[in-house]
CSV table of C-alpha atoms in Angstrom, one decimal:
chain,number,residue,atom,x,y,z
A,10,UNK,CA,-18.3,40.3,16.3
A,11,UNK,CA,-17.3,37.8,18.9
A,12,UNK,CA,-13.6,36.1,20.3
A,13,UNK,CA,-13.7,32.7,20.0
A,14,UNK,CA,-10.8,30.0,20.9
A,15,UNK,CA,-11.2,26.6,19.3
A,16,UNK,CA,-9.4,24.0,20.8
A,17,UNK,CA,-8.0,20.8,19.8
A,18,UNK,CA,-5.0,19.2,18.2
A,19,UNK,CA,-3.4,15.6,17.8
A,20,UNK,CA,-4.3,14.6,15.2
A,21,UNK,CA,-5.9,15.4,11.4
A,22,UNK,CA,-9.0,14.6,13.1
A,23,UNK,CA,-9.1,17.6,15.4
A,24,UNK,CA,-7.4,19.8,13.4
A,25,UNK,CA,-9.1,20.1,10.7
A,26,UNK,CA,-12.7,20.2,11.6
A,27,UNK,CA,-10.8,23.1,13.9
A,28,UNK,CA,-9.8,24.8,10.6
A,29,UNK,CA,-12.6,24.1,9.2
A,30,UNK,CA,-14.0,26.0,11.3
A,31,UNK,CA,-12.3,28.9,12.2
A,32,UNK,CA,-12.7,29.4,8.0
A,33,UNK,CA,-16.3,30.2,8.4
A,34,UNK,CA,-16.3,31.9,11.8
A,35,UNK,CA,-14.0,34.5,10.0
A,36,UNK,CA,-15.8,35.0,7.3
A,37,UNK,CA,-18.8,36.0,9.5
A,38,UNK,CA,-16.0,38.6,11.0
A,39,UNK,CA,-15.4,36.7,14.2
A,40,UNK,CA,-12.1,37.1,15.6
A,41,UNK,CA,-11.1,33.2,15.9
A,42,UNK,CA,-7.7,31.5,18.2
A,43,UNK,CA,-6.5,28.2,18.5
A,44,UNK,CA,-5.4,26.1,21.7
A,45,UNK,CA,-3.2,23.2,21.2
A,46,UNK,CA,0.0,21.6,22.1
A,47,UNK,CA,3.3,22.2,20.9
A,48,UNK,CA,3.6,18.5,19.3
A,49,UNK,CA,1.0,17.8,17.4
A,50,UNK,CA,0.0,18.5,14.3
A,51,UNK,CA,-1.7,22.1,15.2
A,52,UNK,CA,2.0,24.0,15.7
A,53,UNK,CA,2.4,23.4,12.0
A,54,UNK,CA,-0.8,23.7,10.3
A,55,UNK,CA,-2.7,26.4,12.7
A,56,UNK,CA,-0.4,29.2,12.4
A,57,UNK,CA,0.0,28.2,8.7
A,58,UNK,CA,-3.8,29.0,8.2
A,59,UNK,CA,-2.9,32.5,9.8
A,60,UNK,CA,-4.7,31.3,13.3
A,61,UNK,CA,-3.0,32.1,16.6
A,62,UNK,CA,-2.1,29.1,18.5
A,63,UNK,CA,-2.1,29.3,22.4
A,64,UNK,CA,-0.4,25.9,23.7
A,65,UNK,CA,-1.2,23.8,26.7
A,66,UNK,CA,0.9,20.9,28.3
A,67,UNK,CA,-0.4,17.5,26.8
A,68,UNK,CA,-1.8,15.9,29.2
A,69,UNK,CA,-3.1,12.5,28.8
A,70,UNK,CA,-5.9,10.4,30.2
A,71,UNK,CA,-4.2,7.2,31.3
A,72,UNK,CA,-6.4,4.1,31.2
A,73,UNK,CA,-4.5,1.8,33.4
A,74,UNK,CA,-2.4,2.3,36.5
A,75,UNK,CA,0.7,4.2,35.9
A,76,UNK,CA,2.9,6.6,36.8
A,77,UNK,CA,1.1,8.9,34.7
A,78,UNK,CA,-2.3,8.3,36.6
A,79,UNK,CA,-0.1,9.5,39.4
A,80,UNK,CA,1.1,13.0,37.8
A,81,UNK,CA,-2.4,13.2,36.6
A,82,UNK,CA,-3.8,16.0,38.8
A,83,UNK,CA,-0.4,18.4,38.4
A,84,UNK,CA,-0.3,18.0,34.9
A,85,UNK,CA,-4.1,19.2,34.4
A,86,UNK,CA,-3.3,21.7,37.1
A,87,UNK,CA,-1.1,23.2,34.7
A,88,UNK,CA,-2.9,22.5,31.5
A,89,UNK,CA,-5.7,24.4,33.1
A,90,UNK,CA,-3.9,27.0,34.1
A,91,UNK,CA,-2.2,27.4,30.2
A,92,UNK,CA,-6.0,27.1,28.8
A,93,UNK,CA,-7.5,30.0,31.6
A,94,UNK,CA,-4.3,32.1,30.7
A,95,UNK,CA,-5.6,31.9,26.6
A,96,UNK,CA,-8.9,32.2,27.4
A,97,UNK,CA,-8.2,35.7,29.2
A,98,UNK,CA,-5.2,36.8,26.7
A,99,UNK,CA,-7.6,35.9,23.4
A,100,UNK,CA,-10.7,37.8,25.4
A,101,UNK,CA,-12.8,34.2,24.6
A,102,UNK,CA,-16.6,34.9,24.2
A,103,UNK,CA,-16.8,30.9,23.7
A,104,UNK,CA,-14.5,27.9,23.8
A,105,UNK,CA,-15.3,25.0,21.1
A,106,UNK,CA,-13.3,21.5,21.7
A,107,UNK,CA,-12.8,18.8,19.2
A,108,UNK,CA,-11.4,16.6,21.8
A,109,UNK,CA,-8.4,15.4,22.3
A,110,UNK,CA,-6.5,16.0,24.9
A,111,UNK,CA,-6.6,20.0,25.2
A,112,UNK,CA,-10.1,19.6,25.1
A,113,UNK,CA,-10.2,18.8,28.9
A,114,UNK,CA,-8.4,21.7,30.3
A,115,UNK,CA,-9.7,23.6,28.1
A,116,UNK,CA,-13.6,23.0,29.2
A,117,UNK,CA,-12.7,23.2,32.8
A,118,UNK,CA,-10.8,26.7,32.2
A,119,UNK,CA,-13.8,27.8,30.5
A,120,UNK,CA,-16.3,26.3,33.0
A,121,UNK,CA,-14.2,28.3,35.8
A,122,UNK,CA,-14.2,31.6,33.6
A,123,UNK,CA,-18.3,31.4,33.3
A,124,UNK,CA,-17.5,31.3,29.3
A,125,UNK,CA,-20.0,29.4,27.0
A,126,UNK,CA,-18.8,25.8,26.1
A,127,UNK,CA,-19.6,24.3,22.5
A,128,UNK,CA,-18.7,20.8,21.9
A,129,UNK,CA,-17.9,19.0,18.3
A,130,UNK,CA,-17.2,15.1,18.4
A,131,UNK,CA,-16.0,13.8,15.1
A,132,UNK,CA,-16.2,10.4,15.6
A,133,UNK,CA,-19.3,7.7,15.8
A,134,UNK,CA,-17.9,6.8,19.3
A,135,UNK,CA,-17.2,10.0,21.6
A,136,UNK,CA,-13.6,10.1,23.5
A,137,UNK,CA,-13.5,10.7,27.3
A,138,UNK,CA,-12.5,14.9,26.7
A,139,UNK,CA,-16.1,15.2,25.0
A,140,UNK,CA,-17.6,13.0,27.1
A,141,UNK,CA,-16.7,15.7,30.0
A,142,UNK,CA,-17.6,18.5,28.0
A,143,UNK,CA,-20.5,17.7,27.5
A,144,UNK,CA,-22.1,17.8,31.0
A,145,UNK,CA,-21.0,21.0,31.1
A,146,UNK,CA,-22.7,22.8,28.2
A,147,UNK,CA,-26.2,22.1,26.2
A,148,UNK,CA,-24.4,22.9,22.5
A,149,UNK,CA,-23.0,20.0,21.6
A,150,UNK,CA,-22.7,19.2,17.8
A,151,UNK,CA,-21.8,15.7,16.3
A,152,UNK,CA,-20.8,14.4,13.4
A,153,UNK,CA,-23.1,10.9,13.3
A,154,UNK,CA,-26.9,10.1,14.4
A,155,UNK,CA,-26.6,7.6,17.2
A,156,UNK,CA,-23.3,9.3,18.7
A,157,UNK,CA,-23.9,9.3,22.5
A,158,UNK,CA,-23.8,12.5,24.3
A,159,UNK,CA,-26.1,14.1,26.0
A,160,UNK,CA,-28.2,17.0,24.2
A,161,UNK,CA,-26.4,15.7,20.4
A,162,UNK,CA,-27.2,17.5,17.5
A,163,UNK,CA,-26.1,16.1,14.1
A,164,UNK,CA,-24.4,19.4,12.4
A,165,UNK,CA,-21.9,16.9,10.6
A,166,UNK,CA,-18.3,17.8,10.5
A,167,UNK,CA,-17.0,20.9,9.3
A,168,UNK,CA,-15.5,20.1,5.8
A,169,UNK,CA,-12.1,21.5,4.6
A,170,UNK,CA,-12.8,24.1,2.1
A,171,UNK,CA,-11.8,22.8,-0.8
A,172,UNK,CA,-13.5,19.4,-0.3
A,173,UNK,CA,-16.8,21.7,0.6
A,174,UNK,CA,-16.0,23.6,-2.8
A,175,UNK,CA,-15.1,20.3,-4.5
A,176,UNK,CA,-18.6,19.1,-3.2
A,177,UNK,CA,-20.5,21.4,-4.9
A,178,UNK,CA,-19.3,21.4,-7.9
A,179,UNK,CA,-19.4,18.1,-8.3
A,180,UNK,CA,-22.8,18.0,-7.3
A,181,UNK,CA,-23.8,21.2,-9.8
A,182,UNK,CA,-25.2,19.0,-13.2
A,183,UNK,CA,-23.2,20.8,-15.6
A,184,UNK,CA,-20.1,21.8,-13.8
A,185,UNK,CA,-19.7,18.0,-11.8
A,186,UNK,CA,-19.4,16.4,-15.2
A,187,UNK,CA,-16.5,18.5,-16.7
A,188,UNK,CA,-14.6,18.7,-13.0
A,189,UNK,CA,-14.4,14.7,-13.5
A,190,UNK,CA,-13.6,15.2,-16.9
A,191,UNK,CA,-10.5,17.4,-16.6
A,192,UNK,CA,-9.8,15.3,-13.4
A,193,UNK,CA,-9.4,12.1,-15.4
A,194,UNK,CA,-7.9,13.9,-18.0
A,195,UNK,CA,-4.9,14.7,-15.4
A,196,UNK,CA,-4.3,10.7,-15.7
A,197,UNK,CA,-4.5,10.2,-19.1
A,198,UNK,CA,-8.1,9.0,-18.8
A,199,UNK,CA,-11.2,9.4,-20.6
A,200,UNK,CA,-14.3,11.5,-19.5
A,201,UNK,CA,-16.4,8.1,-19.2
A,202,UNK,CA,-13.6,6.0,-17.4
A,203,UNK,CA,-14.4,4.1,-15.0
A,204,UNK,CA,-12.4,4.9,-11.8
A,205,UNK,CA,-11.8,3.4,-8.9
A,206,UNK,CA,-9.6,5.3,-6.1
A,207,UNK,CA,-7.6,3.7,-3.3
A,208,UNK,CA,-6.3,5.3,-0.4
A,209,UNK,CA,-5.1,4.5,3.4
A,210,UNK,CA,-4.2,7.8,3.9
A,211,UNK,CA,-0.4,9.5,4.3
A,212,UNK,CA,0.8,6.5,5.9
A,213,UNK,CA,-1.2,4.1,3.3
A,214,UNK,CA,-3.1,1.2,4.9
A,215,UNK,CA,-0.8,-2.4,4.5
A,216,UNK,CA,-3.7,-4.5,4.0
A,217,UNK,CA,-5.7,-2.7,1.8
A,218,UNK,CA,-3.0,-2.5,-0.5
A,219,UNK,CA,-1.8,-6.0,-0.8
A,220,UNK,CA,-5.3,-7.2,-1.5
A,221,UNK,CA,-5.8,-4.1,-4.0
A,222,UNK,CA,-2.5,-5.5,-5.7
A,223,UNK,CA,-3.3,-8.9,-6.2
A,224,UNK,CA,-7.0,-7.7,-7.7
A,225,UNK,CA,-5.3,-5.6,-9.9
A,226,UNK,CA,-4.6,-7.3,-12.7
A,227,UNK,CA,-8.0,-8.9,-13.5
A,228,UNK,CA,-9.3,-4.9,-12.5
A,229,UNK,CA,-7.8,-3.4,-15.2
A,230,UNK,CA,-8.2,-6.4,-17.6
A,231,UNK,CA,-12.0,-5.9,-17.5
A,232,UNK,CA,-11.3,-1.6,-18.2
A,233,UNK,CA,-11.1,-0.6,-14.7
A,234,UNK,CA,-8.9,2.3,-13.9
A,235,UNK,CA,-7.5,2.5,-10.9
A,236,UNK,CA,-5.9,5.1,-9.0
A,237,UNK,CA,-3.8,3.9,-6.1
A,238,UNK,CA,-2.5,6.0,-3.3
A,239,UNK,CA,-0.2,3.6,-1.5
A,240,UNK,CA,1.4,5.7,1.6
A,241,UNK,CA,4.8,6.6,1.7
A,242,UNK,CA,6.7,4.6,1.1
A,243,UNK,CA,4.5,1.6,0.5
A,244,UNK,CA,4.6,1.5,-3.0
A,245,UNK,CA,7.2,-1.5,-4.2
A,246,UNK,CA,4.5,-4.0,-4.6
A,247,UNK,CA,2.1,-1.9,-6.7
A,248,UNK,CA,4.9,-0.8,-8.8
A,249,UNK,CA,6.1,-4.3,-9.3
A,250,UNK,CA,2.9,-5.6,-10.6
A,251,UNK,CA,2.6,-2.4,-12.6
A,252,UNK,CA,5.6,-3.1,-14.2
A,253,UNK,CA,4.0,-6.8,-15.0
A,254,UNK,CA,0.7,-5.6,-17.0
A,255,UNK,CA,0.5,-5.8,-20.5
A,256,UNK,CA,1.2,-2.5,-22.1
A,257,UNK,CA,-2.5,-1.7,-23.7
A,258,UNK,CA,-3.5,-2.5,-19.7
A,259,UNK,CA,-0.1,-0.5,-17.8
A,260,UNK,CA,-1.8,3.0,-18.3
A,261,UNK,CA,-5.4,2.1,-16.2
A,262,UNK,CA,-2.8,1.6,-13.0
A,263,UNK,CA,-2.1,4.9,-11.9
A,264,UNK,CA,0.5,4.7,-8.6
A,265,UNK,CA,1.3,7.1,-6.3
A,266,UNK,CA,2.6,7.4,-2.7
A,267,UNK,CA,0.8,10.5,-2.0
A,268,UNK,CA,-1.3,13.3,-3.6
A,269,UNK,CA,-0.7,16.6,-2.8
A,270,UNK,CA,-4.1,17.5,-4.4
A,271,UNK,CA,-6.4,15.1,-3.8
A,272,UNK,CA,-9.1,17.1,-5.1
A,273,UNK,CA,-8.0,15.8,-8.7
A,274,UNK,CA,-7.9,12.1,-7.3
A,275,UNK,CA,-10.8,12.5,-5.3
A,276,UNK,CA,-13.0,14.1,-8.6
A,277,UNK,CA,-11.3,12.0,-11.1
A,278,UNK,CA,-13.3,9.2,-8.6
A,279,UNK,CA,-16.1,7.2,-9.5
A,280,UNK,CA,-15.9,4.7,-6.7
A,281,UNK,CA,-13.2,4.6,-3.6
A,282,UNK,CA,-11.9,1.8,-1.4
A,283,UNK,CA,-10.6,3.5,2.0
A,284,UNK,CA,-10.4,3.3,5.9
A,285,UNK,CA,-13.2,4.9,7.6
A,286,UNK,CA,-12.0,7.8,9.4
A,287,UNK,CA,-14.8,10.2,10.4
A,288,UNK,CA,-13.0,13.2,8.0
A,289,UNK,CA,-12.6,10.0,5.8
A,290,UNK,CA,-16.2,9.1,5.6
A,291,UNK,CA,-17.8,12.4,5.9
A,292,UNK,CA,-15.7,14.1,2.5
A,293,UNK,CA,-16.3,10.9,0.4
A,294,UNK,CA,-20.2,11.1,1.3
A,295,UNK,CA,-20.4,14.7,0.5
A,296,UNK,CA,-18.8,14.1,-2.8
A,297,UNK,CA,-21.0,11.6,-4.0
A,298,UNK,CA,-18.7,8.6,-3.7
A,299,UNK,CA,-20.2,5.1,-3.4
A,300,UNK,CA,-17.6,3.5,-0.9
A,301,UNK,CA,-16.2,0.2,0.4
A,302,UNK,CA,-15.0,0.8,3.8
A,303,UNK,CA,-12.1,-1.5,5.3
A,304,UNK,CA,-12.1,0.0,9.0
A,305,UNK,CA,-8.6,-0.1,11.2
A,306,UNK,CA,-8.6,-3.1,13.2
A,307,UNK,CA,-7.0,-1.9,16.2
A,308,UNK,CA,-8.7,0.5,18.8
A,309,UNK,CA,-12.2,0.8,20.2
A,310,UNK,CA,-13.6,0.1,16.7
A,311,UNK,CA,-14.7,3.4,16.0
A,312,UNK,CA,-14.5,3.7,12.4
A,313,UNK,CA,-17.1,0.7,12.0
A,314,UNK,CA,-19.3,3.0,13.6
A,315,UNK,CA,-18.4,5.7,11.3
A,316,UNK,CA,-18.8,4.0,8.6
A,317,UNK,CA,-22.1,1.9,9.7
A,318,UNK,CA,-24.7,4.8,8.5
A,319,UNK,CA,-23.6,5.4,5.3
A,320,UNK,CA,-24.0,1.6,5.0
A,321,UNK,CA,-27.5,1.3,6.6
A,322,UNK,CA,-28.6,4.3,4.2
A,323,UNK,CA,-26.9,1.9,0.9
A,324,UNK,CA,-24.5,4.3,0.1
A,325,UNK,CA,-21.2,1.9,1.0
A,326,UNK,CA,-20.3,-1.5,2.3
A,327,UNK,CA,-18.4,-2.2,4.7
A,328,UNK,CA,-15.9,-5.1,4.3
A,329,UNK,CA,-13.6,-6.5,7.6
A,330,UNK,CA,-9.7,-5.9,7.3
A,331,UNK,CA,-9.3,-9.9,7.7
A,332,UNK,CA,-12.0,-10.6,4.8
A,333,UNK,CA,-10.5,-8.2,2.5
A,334,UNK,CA,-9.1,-10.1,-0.5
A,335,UNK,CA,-9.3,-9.7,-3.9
A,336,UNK,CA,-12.4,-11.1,-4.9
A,337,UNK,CA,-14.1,-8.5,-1.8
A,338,UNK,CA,-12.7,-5.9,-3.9
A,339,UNK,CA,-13.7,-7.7,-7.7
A,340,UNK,CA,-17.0,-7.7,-6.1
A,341,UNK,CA,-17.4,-4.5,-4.4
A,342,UNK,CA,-16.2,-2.8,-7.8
A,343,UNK,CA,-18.8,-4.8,-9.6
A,344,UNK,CA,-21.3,-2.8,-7.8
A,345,UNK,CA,-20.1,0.3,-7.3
A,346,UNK,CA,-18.0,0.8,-10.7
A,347,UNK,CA,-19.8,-1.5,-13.2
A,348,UNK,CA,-23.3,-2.1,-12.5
A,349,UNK,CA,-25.1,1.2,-13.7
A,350,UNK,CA,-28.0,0.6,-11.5
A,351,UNK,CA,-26.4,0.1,-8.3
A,352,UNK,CA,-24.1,2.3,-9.0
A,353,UNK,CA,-26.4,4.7,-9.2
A,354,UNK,CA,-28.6,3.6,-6.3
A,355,UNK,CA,-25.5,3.8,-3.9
A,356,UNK,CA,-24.6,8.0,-5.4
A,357,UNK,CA,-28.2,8.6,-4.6
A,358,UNK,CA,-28.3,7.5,-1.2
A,359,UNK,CA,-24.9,9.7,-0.5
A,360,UNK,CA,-27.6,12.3,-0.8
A,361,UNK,CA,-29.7,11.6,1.5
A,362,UNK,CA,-26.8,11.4,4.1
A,363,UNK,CA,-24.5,13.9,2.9
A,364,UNK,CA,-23.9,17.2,5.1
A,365,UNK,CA,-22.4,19.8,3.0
A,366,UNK,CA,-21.9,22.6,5.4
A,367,UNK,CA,-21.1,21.4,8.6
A,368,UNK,CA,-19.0,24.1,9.6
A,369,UNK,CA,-21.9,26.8,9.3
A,370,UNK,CA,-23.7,24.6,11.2
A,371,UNK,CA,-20.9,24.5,13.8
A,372,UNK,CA,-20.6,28.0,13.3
A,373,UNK,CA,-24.6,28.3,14.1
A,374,UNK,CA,-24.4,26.5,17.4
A,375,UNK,CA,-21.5,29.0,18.4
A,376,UNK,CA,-23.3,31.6,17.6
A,377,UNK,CA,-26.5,30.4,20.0
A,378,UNK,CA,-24.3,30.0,23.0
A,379,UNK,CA,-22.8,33.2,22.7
A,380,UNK,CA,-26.0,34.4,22.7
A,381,UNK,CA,-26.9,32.7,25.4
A,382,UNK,CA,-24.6,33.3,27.9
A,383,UNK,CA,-23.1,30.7,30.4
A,384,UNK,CA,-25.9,31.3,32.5
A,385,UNK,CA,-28.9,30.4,29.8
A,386,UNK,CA,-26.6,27.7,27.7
A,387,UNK,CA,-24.3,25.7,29.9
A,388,UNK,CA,-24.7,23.0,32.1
């Protein structure tokens, strides 16, 4: 039995691979922690999930010139000092980082204390905290083939648990079919529906669902149901036209804001039209999904790259935020909805790309560098 402190926080995208995570390193009676900040999305969710959270200052990496580049080597001071101080008070036999900002002071508090380092980057494109860490440590685990860092291995990203479960019983050839079944059911659908799911996430994605609402009508004219998660409060347009369908049409045009159990939506799914997240990308992959990516515009383009192998390997298509219209979609759903064969082709090649149990895999590499010792495994 070892003590282990994962840290990251920020965002979805470090927490829950973090979660992930510490899941399976409990059930192989490790003792796990957390080390985060007090704003982010950890000091909700990490403590719910019955993991002690240790907090750091945030501490960001400024690009530009600015005060903040200024206050730079105080702040990490101090976030190093708050990361050593968990590292001794939690007994650490490792430290994993997801990134993020407490990644940083958390691999140079480690890297003082002579403690193993493991590294997971969720992403295609690696941020600057990984990028440290791993020149100080030989486990590194990433999500994507082709993700630069020196010494990669492709473990994929730890799944939530109930998307992992979800995965497999989807992919079991007796139990898959009657999970979609009773999953459709929930809408009022039949067993052999097809479905088409739309999300943008919590916040819902603008663009993706004004070209999803003007495709709509001629969707669900030719029997495609479609299950649109707009974001909070986003909904008004998709309602509107909803309201506009004929009634023998109304009840394929399922709209929500948000699920709180997206398993149902996800399993109810024959097809999904979504951003390209890493978490994003990885869950729809492992649950067979063909996909039609519409990755965020802004920032280093990141999600293109997560979405580019499961495009290369035929299992999605990826389609620009300013070339999604409506006929993008009417096409994209002709393939991956209504044409058996491709629709076919495109779930088979999810499973030559799918990786189901990232977290033991994660769990694995921790396991190594424990072994290992700072001496034998880091950098």
């Amino acid at each position: 039995m070892a003590s282990i402190l994962l840290a990251g926080g920020g965002t979805a995208g470090h927490v829950n691979p973090l979660l992930a995570t510490a899941a399976e390193l409990r059930s192989r009676d490790h003792v796990v922690a957390a080390l985060g900040t007090a704003e982010g999305l950890e000091q909700d969710l990490v403590p719910r999930a019955g993991v002690p959270l240790h907090t750091v200052p945030k501490v960001p990496m400024p690009r530009r010139p600015s005060g903040d580049l200024l206050r730079l080597p105080r702040n990490l001071r101090a976030a190093v000092a708050a990361a050593s101080a968990a590292i001794e008070d939690s007994k650490a036999d490792a430290v994993v980082g997801f990134g993020g900002y407490v990644s940083t002071p958390a691999y140079l508090a480690a890297r003082k204390a002579k403690v193993p380092i493991v590294v997971h980057e969720a992403n295609a494109r690696p941020g600057i905290a990984n990028e440290l860490g791993s020149r100080l440590t030989r486990h590194v685990a990433v999500t994507f083939p082709g993700t630069k860092l020196r010494g990669a291995v492709v473990t994929g990203l730890p799944l939530r648990p109930e998307i992992g479960e979800l995965a497999d019983v989807l992919a079991d050839p007796t139990a898959g079919p009657e999970a979609r079944a009773a999953a459709r059911a929930v809408a009022g659908w039949s067993a052999d529906a097809p479905v088409l799911l739309v999300t943008g996430g919590s916040l819902g994605a603008a663009s993706v669902n004004a070209a999803v609402v003007d495709a709509v009508p001629r969707l669900v004219a030719g029997g495609v149901h479609v299950w649109h998660l707009t974001g909070l409060g986003k909904d008004e347009d998709a309602r509107r036209v909803h309201s506009l369908l004929p009634p023998d049409q109304a009840g394929r045009y399922r709209v929500e804001e948000y699920s709180h159990d997206m398993a149902t939506a996800l399993a109810a799914a024959g097809a999904v039209i979504c951003r390209a997240g890493a978490a994003t990308v990885c869950e729809v992959t492992a649950l067979g999904l063909p996909a039609l990516y519409v990755p965020l515009p802004h920032g280093n383009g990141e999600q293109a790259d997560n979405a580019r192998p499961a495009a290369a390997a035929g299992a999605a298509v990826i389609v620009d935020d300013a070339d999604l219209d409506p006929v993008a979609i009417e096409r994209g759903v002709e393939h991956m909805l209504l044409d058996p064969e491709v629709a076919e082709f495109m779930r088979g090649a999810t499973e030559a790309i799918a990786i189901r149990d990232g977290a033991a895999r994660v769990a694995d590499m921790i396991e190594t560098a424990i072994g290992a010792g700072p001496r034998e495994g880091d950098a």
